[in-house]
Coordinates of C-alpha atoms in Angstrom, one line a residue:
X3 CA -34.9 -47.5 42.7
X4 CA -35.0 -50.6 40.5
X5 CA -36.8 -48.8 38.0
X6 CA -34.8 -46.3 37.5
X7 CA -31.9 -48.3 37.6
X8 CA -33.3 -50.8 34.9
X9 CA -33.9 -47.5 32.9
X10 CA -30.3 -46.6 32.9
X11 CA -29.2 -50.1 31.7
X12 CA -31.0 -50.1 28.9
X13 CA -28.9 -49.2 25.4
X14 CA -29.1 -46.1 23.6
X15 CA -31.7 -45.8 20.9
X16 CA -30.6 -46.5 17.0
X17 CA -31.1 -43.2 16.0
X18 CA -28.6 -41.6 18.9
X19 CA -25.6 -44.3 17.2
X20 CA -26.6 -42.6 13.6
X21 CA -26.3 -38.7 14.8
X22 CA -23.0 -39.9 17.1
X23 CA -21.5 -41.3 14.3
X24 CA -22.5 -37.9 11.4
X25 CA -20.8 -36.2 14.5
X26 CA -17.4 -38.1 15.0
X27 CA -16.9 -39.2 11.2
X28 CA -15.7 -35.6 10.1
X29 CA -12.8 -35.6 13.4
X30 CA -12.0 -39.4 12.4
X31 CA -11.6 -38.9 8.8
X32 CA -9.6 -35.6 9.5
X33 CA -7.0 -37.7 11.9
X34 CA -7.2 -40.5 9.6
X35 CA -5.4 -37.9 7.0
X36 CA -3.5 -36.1 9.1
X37 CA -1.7 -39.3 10.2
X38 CA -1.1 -39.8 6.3
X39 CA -0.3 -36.6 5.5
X40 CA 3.4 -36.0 3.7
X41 CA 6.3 -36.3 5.1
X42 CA 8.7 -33.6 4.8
X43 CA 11.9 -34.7 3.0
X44 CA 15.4 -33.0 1.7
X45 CA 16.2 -32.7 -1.4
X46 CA 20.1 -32.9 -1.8
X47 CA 20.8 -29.2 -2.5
X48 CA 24.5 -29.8 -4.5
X49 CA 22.2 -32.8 -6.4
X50 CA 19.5 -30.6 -8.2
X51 CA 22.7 -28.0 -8.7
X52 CA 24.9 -30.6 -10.3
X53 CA 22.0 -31.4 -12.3
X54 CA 21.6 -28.4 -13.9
X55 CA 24.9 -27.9 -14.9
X56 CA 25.0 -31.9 -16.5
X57 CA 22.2 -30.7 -18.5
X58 CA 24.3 -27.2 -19.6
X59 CA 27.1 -29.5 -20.7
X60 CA 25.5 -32.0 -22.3
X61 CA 23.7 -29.0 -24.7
X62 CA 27.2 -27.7 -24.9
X63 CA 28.5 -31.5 -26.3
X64 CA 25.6 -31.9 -28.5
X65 CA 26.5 -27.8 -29.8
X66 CA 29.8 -28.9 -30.3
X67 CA 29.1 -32.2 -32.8
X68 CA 26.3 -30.1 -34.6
X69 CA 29.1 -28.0 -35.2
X70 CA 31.6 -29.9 -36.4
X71 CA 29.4 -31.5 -38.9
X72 CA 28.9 -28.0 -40.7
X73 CA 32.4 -27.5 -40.2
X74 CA 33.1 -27.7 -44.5
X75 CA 30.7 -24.4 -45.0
X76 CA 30.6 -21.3 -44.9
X77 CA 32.7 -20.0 -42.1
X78 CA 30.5 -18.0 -40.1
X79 CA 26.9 -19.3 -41.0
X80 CA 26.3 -21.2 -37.9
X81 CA 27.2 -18.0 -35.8
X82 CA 24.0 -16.0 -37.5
X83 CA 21.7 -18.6 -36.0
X84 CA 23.5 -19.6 -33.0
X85 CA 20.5 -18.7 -31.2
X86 CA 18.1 -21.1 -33.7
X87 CA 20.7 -23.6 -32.2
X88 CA 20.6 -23.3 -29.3
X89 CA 16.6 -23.2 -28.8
X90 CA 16.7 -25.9 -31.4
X91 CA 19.3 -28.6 -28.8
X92 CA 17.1 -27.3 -25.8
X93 CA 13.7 -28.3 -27.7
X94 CA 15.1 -31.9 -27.9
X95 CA 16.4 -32.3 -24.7
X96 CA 12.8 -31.2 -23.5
X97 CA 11.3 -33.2 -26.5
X98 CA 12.4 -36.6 -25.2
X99 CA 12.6 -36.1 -21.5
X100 CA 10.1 -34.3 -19.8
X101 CA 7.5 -34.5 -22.5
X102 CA 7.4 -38.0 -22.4
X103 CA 8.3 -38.1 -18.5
X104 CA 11.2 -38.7 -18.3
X105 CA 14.4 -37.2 -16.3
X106 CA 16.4 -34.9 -18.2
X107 CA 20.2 -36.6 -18.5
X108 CA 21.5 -34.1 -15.4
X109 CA 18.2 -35.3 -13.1
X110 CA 18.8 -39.2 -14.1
X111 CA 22.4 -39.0 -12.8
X112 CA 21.4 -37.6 -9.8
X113 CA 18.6 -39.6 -9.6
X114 CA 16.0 -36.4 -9.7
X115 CA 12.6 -36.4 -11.1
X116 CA 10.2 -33.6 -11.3
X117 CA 6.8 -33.9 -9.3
X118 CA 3.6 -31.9 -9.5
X119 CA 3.2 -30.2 -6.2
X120 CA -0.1 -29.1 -7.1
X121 CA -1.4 -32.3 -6.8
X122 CA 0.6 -33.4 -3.6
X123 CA -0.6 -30.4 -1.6
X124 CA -4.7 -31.1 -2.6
X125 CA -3.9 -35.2 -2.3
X126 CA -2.1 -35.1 1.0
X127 CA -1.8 -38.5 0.8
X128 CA 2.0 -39.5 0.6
X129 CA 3.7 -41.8 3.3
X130 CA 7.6 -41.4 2.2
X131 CA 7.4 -37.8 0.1
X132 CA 8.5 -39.1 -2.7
X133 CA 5.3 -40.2 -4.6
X134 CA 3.2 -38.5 -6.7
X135 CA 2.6 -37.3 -9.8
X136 CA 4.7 -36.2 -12.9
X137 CA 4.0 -33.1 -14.7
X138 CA 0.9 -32.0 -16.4
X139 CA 0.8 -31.5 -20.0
X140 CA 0.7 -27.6 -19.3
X141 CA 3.3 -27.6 -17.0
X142 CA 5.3 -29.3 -19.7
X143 CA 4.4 -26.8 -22.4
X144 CA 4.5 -23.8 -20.2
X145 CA 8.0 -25.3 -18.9
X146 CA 9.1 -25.4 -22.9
X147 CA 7.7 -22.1 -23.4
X148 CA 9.9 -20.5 -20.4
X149 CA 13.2 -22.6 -21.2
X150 CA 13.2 -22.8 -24.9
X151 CA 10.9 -19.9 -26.2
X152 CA 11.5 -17.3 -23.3
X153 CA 15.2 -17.8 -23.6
X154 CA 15.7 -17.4 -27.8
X155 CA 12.8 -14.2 -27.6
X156 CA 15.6 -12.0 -25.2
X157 CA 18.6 -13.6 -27.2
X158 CA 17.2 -12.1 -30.5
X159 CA 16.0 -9.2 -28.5
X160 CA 19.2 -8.6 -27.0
X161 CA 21.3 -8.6 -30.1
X162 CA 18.6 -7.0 -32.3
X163 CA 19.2 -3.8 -29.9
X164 CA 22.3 -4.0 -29.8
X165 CA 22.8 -3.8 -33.5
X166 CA 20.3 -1.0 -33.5
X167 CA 21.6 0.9 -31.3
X168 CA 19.6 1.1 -28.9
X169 CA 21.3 2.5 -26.1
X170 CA 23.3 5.3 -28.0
X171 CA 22.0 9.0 -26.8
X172 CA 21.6 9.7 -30.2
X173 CA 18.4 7.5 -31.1
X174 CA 15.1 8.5 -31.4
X175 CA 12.9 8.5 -28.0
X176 CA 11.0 5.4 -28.4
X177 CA 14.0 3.1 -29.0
X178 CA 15.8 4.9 -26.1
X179 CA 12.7 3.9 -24.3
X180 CA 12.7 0.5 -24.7
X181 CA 16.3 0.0 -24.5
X182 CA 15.6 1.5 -20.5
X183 CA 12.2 -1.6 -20.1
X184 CA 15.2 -4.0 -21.7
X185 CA 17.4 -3.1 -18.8
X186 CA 14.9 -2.3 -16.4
X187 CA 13.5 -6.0 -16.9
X188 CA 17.0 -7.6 -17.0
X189 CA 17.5 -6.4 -13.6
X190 CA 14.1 -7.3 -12.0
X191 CA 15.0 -10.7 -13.1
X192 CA 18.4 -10.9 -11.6
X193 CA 17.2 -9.4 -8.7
X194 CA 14.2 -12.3 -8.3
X195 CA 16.6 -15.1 -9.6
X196 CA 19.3 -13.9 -6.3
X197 CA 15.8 -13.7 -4.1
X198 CA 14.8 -16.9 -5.4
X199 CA 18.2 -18.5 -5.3
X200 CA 18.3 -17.4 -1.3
X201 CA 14.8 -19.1 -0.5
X202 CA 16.0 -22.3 -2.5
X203 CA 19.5 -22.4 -0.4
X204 CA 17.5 -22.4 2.6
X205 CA 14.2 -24.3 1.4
X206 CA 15.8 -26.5 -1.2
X207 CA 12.7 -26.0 -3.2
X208 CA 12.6 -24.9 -6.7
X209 CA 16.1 -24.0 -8.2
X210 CA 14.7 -21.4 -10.7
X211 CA 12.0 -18.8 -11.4
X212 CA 10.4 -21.4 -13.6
X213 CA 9.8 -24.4 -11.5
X214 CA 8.9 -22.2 -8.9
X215 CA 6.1 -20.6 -11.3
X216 CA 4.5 -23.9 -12.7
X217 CA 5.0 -25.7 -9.0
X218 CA 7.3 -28.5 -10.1
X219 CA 9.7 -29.9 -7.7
X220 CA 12.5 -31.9 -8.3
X221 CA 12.3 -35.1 -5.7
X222 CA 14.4 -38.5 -5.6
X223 CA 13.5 -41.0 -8.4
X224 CA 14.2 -44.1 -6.5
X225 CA 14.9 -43.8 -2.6
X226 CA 18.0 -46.7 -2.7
X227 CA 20.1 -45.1 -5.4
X228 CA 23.2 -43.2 -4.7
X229 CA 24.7 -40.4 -6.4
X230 CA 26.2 -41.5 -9.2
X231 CA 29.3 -39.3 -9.3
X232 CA 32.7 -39.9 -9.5
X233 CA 35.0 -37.9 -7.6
X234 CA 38.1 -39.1 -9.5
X235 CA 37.4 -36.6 -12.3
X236 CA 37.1 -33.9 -10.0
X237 CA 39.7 -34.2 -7.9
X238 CA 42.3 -33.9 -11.2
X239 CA 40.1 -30.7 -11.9
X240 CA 40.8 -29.1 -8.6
X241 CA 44.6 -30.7 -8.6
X242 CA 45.1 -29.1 -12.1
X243 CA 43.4 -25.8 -12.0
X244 CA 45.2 -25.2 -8.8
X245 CA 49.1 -26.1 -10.5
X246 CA 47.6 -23.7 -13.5
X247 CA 47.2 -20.7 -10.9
X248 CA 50.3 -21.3 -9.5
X249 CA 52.0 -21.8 -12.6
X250 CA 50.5 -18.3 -13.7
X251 CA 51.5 -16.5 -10.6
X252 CA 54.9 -17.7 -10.4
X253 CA 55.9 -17.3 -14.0
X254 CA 55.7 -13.3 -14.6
X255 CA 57.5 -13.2 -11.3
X256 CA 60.7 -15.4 -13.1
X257 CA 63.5 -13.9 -15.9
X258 CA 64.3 -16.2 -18.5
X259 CA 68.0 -14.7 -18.2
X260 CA 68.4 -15.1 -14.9
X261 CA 67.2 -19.0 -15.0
X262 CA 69.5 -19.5 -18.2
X263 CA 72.3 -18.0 -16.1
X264 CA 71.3 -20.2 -13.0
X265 CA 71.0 -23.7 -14.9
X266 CA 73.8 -22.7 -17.3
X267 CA 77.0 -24.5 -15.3
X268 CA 74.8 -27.8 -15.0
X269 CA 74.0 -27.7 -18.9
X270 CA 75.6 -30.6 -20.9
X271 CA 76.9 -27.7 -23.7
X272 CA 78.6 -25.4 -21.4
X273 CA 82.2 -25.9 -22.9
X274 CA 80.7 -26.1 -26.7
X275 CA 78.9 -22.7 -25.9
X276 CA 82.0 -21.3 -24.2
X277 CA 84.2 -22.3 -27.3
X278 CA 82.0 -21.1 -30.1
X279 CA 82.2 -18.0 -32.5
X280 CA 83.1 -15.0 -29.6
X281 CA 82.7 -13.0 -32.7
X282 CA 78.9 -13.1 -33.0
X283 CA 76.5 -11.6 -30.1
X284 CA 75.7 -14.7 -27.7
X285 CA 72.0 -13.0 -27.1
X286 CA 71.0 -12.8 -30.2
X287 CA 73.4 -15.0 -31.9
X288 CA 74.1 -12.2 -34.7
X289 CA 77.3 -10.4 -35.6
X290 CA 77.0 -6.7 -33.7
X291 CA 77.3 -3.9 -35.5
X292 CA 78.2 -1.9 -32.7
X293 CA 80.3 -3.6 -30.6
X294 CA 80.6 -3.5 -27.1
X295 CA 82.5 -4.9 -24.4
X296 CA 81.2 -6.5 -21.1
X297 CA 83.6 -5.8 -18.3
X298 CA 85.5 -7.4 -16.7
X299 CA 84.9 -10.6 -19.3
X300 CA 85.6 -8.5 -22.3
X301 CA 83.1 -11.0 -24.0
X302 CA 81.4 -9.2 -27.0
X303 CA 77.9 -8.2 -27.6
X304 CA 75.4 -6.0 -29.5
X305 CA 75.0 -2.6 -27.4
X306 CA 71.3 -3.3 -27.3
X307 CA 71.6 -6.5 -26.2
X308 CA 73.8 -5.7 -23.4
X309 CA 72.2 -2.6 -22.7
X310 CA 68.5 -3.9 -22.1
X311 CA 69.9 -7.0 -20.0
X312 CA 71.8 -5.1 -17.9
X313 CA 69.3 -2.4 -17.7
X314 CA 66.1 -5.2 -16.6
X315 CA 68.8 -7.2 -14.4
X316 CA 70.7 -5.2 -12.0
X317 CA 72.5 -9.1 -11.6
X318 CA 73.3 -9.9 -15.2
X319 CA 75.7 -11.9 -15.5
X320 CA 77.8 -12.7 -18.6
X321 CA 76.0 -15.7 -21.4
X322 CA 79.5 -17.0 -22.2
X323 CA 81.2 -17.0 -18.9
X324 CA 78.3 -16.4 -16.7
X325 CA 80.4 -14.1 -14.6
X326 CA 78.7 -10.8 -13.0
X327 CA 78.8 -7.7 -15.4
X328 CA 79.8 -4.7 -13.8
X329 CA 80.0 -2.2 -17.0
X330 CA 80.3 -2.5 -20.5
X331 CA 82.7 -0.7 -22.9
X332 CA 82.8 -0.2 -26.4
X333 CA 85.0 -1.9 -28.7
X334 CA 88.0 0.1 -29.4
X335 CA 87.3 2.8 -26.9
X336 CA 89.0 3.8 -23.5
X337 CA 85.5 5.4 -21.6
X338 CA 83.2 2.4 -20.0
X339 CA 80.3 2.7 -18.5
X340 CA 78.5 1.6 -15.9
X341 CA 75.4 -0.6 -16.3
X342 CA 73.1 2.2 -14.3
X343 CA 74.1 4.9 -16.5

C-alpha cells in the first residue's frame, strides 16, 4: 500500500507536459481570439446617407465655378462635354481623397472613413470595431473605375443611342437589339441598387453596389466626434419649402378681382380712383369702343371687360364703386342683360 501510494505521488513524466500542452495550445489560442474577436458596431445610417449627398453637392458647387469661368465662350460648348465634366470633378474628388486616404469632404463631416473588410474578417483582431485598415490600392482603382469610368461609359452610351435612334421601330435589328441589353441592364441595376438599398437599411452596411463589390465599409473616423451638422440651415429649409407649398396651393385657388374688390375700401386712393376719368374703362384703363353700362352703377366699361369679369365672378362687383353688378347694358340702348346670359 505504500508503494503504490508513493507511485501515485510521483509527477508526471516531461514528455506527458509536452503532448498536453500540443493538445490544449490549439483550444487556448482559439479562445484567446475569440475573446478578441470584433465587436459589432452601428454605423449611423442618416450619417453615410448625408454623406453621400455632401459629396453630390460639393461636385455640383465645383460644376457650378468651372462653369462660370467659361462663361465668356461659346454658349453651348460646355453642354457637349458635360459628361467630360463631370467624370473630370469626380476624378479629383477621388484623386485627393481616397487615393491618398483620405475621407471624401461628405465622409469627413460626418466623421466616416472607409475600411477594408477583407482584412478585418481574416485579422479578427479588433477590440472597439473601428480599427483597421484603409483601402488597398485596387480597391481604390477599381472604386475609380466604378464611380468615375463606369458612370461617363453609360452617360455617352445613353445619349449616343439616343441620338441614334436606337429605340425607334424603324432601325435596323442589331441597334434595336442593343437598345433592348441597354434597357434590360438599366433595370437589373435598379432592381439590385433597391435590393441592395433594403439589405443596407436593415444591415447599415454598404450604401451602394460598389462598396458592396470591393468590400469597403464606411466606419467612424474618430469615436469622440459628433456629427457635425447644423440643424439651423435645415430647419429654414423645411420652414420655407413648406410656406412655398402653401403659397402654391392657395394662390390658383384666389381671384385677383375679387381681392382688389375686398382690399379696395381700405386703399389710401379710393376717392382719387373714384373721381378719375369715368370716361375710360377702369379694367383696362382704355377708352371703350363699345360701351357698356354696369347696372345698377351705370359706371362704364369695355363689353369684354365687363363681360369676362362678370362671366368668371358670379360676385363681381363694380372697380369704381365696388358695388355688386347685377347686369350690364349698353350705352345708349334700352335692352340689359343679365350677367348669366
Amino acid at each position: 500500500m505504500a508503494s503504490t501510494s508513493n507511485s501515485s505521488n510521483e509527477p508526471p513524466a516531461e514528455s506527458a507536459w509536452i503532448n498536453a500542452h500540443q493538445r490544449l495550445a490549439p483550444r487556448w489560442q482559439s479562445a484567446s481570439l475569440s475573446s478578441h474577436s470584433a465587436i459589432p458596431i452601428a454605423i449611423s445610417r442618416v450619417n453615410q446617407v448625408d454623406a453621400g449627398r455632401l459629396d453630390i453637392e460639393m461636385s455640383a458647387m465645383l460644376k457650378e465655378q468651372l462653369v462660370k469661368v467659361f462663361s465668356v465662350m461659346k454658349p453651348g460648348l460646355l453642354f457637349q462635354y458635360e459628361a467630360e465634366l463631370d467624370a473630370f470633378l469626380e476624378f479629383l474628388i477621388w484623386r485627393f481623397s481616397i487615393w491618398v486616404d483620405k475621407p471624401t469632404p461628405g465622409n469627413a463631416l460626418m466623421n466616416l472613413r472607409y475600411r477594408d473588410e477583407r482584412a478585418t474578417d481574416i485579422r479578427g483582431k479588433i477590440r472597439t470595431g473601428l480599427e483597421g485598415p484603409g483601402l488597398t490600392v485596387y480597391q481604390k482603382l477599381w472604386y475609380c473605375v466604378a464611380t468615375v469610368g463606369g458612370q461617363y461609359i453609360w452617360t455617352r452610351l445613353q445619349s449616343f443611342s439616343a441620338f441614334r435612334q436606337w429605340g425607334d421601330s424603324e432601325q435596323r435589328s442589331i441597334a434595336r437589339r442593343a437598345w433592348l441589353i441597354l434597357q434590360r441592364i438599366e433595370g437589373f441595376y435598379k432592381a439590385a441598387s433597391f435590393t441592395n438599398l433594403l439589405v443596407f437599411l436593415y444591415t447599415g452596411r454598404y450604401r451602394n453596389l460598389i462598396e458592396r463589390a470591393i468590400k469597403a465599409r464606411l466606419v467612424y473616423g474618430s469615436p469622440h466626434m459628433n456629427r457635425a451638422v447644423s440643424f439651423e440651415y435645415m430647419n429654414r429649409q423645411l420652414v420655407w419649402n413648406e410656406f412655398s407649398e402653401m403659397l402654391l396651393l392657395l394662390l390658383p385657388l384666389l381671384n385677383s378681382a375679387s381681392m382688389k374688390s375686398l382690399l379696395r375700401p381700405f386703399s389710401k386712393d379710393n376717392s382719387s380712383g373714384s373721381t378719375g376719368d369715368e370716361t375710360l374703362c377702369p379694367i383696362c384703363q382704355a377708352n371703350p369702343t363699345t360701351v357698356y353700362l354696369a347696372l345698377p352703377c351705370q359706371h362704364r366699361y369695355c363689353y369684354y371687360c365687363l363681360r369676362t369679369r362678370c362671366a368668371a365672378t358670379p360676385s363681381f362687383r363694380c372697380s369704381r364703386c365696388s358695388e355688386p353688378v347685377v347686369a350690364m347694358q349698353r350705352h345708349g340702348g334700352t335692352r340689359s342683360t343679365e350677367k348669366n346670359d
